[in-house]
Amino acid sequence: MLRLLTIEYHKLRYSKSARLLVTTYFILITFIALIASIEFKFGGVEFRVADQGIFNFPYIWHFNSYIAATLKLFLAIVIVSMMSNEYTNRTLKQNLIDGLSKKEFILSKFLTVLSFSLLSTVFLFIVSMILGLSFSDYTEFSIIFSDLEYLLAYFIKLTGFFAFCMFLGMLVKRSAFALGFLFIWWIIENIGYAVMKYKLFRGTEIADNIAQFFPLESMSMLVKEPFSRLNVIQSAATQLGSEISKDYGIHWYQLLIVGIWITLFVYFSYFLLKRRDL
């Protein structure tokens, strides 16, 4: 496996666009720290974002995982380009001529996907630890390391999304078209959900139960929005006579659904490569 990763590393190493996108992605994750310096003034009252508890343990794991996941498109472009460049530069055929099997080729791409996801998760863990230890009101060991399942969900979410991008890159062969197809698929999922929610199964939870099996929606549900968990939002809702009741937890069946999609995307990629005339 190390040999396969080394091959992919050398391909990405000499790609200026890949280096730029990867660097930008990790820089933007570190910019989460800038949120702490944001201040608002309403009349004579100063409002500092960091004082609202967004960097408190264990909430920070949820908040940072959600924010960092919104930046995944940068690495998705690298994954799609990585696949399309194999056809454009004819390196795919050369790899096979040099003795790499089709199974090893797909495995090398998936190992790269896992590496990106793992590196991003470790980096997010380090950034979150630094921010939490700097700003959190709670620094007890048991509190710090509770809710770490959000990092697991973040890792699975990235792996699923990148595996989907890998499959699209293999399917379409062109980066722009693959990314366009990704956007169109997102629209299709949303239209399908809206039709079920407001036309076919109005007033029931059937639409939500079905939508959780959609590829992009299943990944999205792993780390739900964290903002309504904030005390200031909860207090505001209470004062307005309403109550926010939402399930923010990470459930095993959600991880399983995305895991199945990951397996299918890898298999479909291999199936395409195996059947395609190179």
C-alpha atoms as one frame of an Amber mdcrd trajectory, in Angstrom:
protein
   0.000   0.000   0.000   2.903   2.318   0.701   4.080   1.837  -2.892   0.662
   2.849  -4.217   0.551   5.934  -1.997   4.042   6.905  -3.109   2.962   6.773
  -6.749   0.001   9.078  -6.069   2.119  11.394  -3.937   4.552  11.981  -6.789
   1.686  12.718  -9.175   0.192  15.309  -6.818   3.579  16.698  -5.860   4.198
  18.039  -9.356   0.701  19.462  -9.772   0.736  23.177  -8.917  -3.056  23.402
  -8.794  -3.289  20.438  -6.396  -0.665  21.930  -4.078  -2.456  25.289  -4.125
  -5.886  23.815  -3.361  -4.622  21.548  -0.575  -2.664  24.391   1.023  -5.655
  26.739   0.765  -7.914  24.139   2.375  -5.739  23.707   5.456  -5.121  27.446
   5.758  -8.874  28.069   5.731  -9.363  25.522   8.523  -6.893  27.477  10.668
  -8.932  30.603   9.935 -11.624  29.174  12.225  -9.520  30.769  14.949 -10.305
  34.199  13.491 -13.925  33.732  14.560 -12.711  34.308  18.105 -11.678  37.872
  17.229 -15.008  38.882  15.679 -16.813  41.541  17.708 -20.126  43.267  17.151
 -21.361  46.467  18.742 -25.036  47.163  19.294 -25.309  50.629  20.723 -23.064
  50.571  23.759 -23.042  46.802  24.086 -20.110  44.792  22.754 -20.745  41.280
  21.495 -17.744  38.939  21.141 -18.342  35.698  19.253 -15.822  33.681  21.283
 -17.701  34.545  24.478 -20.797  32.704  23.252 -19.241  29.322  23.989 -18.473
  28.158  20.445 -14.981  27.100  21.551 -16.095  25.404  24.760 -15.401  21.704
  25.169 -17.115  19.501  24.085 -19.213  21.749  21.800 -16.124  22.755  19.810
 -15.874  19.283  18.259 -19.335  19.679  16.756 -18.866  23.305  15.702 -15.438
  22.905  14.088 -16.375  19.655  12.331 -19.354  21.375  10.739 -17.422  24.480
   9.696 -14.452  22.521   8.315 -16.760  20.199   6.361 -18.115  23.181   4.401
 -14.625  23.630   2.924 -14.362  20.093   1.536 -14.948  21.250  -2.037 -11.310
  22.388  -2.233 -10.075  18.834  -1.764 -12.934  17.499  -3.896 -11.525  19.466
  -6.850  -8.151  17.812  -6.237  -9.758  14.346  -6.189 -11.717  14.950  -9.400
  -8.675  16.444 -11.142  -6.579  13.524  -9.943  -8.911  11.127 -11.768  -9.410
  13.166 -14.946  -5.689  13.870 -15.326  -5.085  10.139 -15.590  -6.945  10.218
 -18.897  -5.745  13.627 -20.060  -2.061  12.888 -19.404  -2.407   9.194 -20.369
  -0.758   8.183 -17.090  -3.472   5.578 -16.504  -2.423   3.575 -19.550   1.250
   4.014 -18.667   0.651   2.754 -15.117  -1.051  -0.358 -16.455   1.758  -0.928
 -18.952   4.275  -0.622 -16.115   2.592  -3.500 -14.311  -0.007  -1.827 -12.086
  -3.249  -3.812 -12.096  -6.611  -2.088 -12.452  -7.498  -3.118  -8.915  -4.260
  -1.589  -7.603  -4.940   1.579  -9.573  -8.356   2.081  -7.941  -6.900   1.111
  -4.568  -4.199   3.762  -4.938  -6.857   6.410  -5.579  -8.952   5.289  -2.626
  -5.892   5.266  -0.366  -5.316   8.866  -1.424  -8.927   9.652  -0.505  -8.435
   8.054   2.919  -5.152   9.947   3.386  -6.793  13.294   2.656  -9.651  12.508
   5.043  -7.348  11.285   7.810  -4.909  14.178   7.468  -7.777  16.661   7.532
  -9.273  15.003  10.636  -5.956  15.007  12.506  -5.360  18.633  11.547  -8.852
  19.602  12.711  -8.252  17.781  16.002  -5.060  19.786  16.608  -6.681  23.128
  15.707  -9.709  22.357  17.902  -7.523  21.337  20.847  -5.530  24.569  20.640
  -8.664  26.716  20.390 -10.471  24.774  23.109  -7.595  24.957  25.580  -7.288
  28.678  24.847 -10.947  29.689  25.130 -12.973  26.908  26.769 -14.499  27.425
  30.194 -14.311  23.665  30.761 -10.928  21.962  30.692 -11.583  18.781  32.649
 -10.147  15.712  30.939 -13.500  13.907  30.758 -15.161  16.949  29.166 -12.383
  17.653  26.683 -12.512  14.190  25.169 -16.273  13.739  25.157 -18.176  14.125
  21.866 -15.137  13.070  19.844 -17.529  11.048  17.708 -18.028  14.235  15.690
 -14.478  13.822  14.406 -15.284  10.247  13.404 -18.392  11.485  11.587 -16.274
  14.194   9.948 -13.786  11.585   8.731 -16.527   9.318   7.328 -18.273  12.303
   5.746 -15.124  13.429   3.941 -14.293   9.893   2.839 -17.787   9.418   1.436
 -17.765  12.746  -0.400 -14.290  12.209  -1.845 -15.162   8.643  -2.883 -18.187
  10.048  -4.739 -15.894  12.589  -6.454 -13.469   9.792  -7.340 -16.303   7.862
  -8.978 -17.506  10.937 -10.896 -13.967  11.638 -12.095 -13.763   8.067 -13.374
 -17.247   8.256 -14.924 -16.999  11.606 -16.715 -13.221  11.871 -17.299 -13.287
  15.700 -17.238 -12.934  17.776 -14.075 -15.368  20.542 -14.999 -18.047  18.109
 -16.148 -17.591  15.919 -13.078 -17.995  18.897 -10.737 -20.976  20.046 -12.785
 -22.518  16.596 -12.457 -21.932  16.753  -8.688 -23.850  20.038  -8.522 -26.665
  18.667 -10.692 -26.917  15.586  -8.457 -27.231  17.852  -5.408 -30.112  19.676
  -7.132 -31.771  16.365  -8.049 -31.628  15.189  -4.434 -33.158  18.434  -3.188
 -35.927  18.387  -5.801 -36.649  14.745  -5.038 -36.850  15.472  -1.326 -39.126
  18.517  -1.880 -41.510  16.497  -4.064 -41.755  13.748  -1.450 -42.016  16.170
   1.481 -44.664  18.515   0.086 -46.462  16.414  -2.517 -46.254  12.651  -2.065
 -45.912  12.259   1.711 -47.115  15.569   3.100 -47.494  15.668   6.874 -45.422
  12.539   7.493 -41.774  11.706   8.118 -41.583   9.263   5.215 -39.734  11.781
   3.023 -37.063  12.284   5.703 -36.715   8.534   6.187 -36.178   8.010   2.454
 -33.896  11.034   1.954 -31.427   9.774   4.563 -30.424   7.106   2.029 -29.516
   9.639  -0.675 -25.706   9.785  -1.045 -25.137  13.507  -0.476 -27.950  13.820
   2.061 -26.669  10.852   4.073 -23.245  12.530   4.276 -24.804  15.858   5.209
 -26.761  14.300   8.063 -23.631  12.971   9.766 -22.719  16.416  11.144 -25.813
  18.557  11.535 -25.743  22.327  11.994 -24.520  23.225  15.503 -25.722  26.830
  15.802 -29.107  26.081  17.340 -27.282  24.341  20.218 -25.819  27.633  21.419
 -27.273  28.928  24.682 -27.944  32.354  23.159 -30.078  30.759  20.417 -31.857
  28.467  22.878 -32.600  31.423  25.179 -33.902  33.539  22.301 -36.208  30.712
  21.199 -37.522  30.314  24.744 -38.260  34.029  25.019 -40.191  33.844  21.746
 -42.315  31.065  23.185 -40.835  28.226  21.162 -38.432  25.409  21.878 -35.701
  23.955  19.661 -35.745  20.180  19.831 -33.301  18.587  17.435 -31.285  15.407
  17.390 -27.618  16.384  17.015 -26.245  12.943  17.824 -24.096  10.660  15.676
 -25.934   7.391  15.067 -24.400   4.104  13.972 -26.897   3.556  11.176 -25.983
   6.935   9.633 -22.325   5.934   9.616 -23.311   2.578   8.112 -25.296   4.180
   5.286 -22.356   6.371   4.270 -20.028   3.384   4.653 -22.170   1.435   2.179
 -22.056   4.337  -0.280 -18.260   4.466   0.046 -18.063   0.759  -0.793 -20.383
   1.202  -3.775 -18.467   4.189  -5.147 -15.171   2.316  -4.974 -16.722  -0.764
  -6.576 -18.406   1.267  -9.344 -15.097   3.001 -10.067 -13.375  -0.358 -10.413
 -16.260  -1.721 -12.505 -15.989   1.209 -14.932 -12.239   0.860 -15.236 -12.489
  -2.886 -15.734 -15.098  -2.621 -18.495 -13.755   0.501 -20.207 -11.614   0.226
 -23.315  -8.428   2.172 -22.567
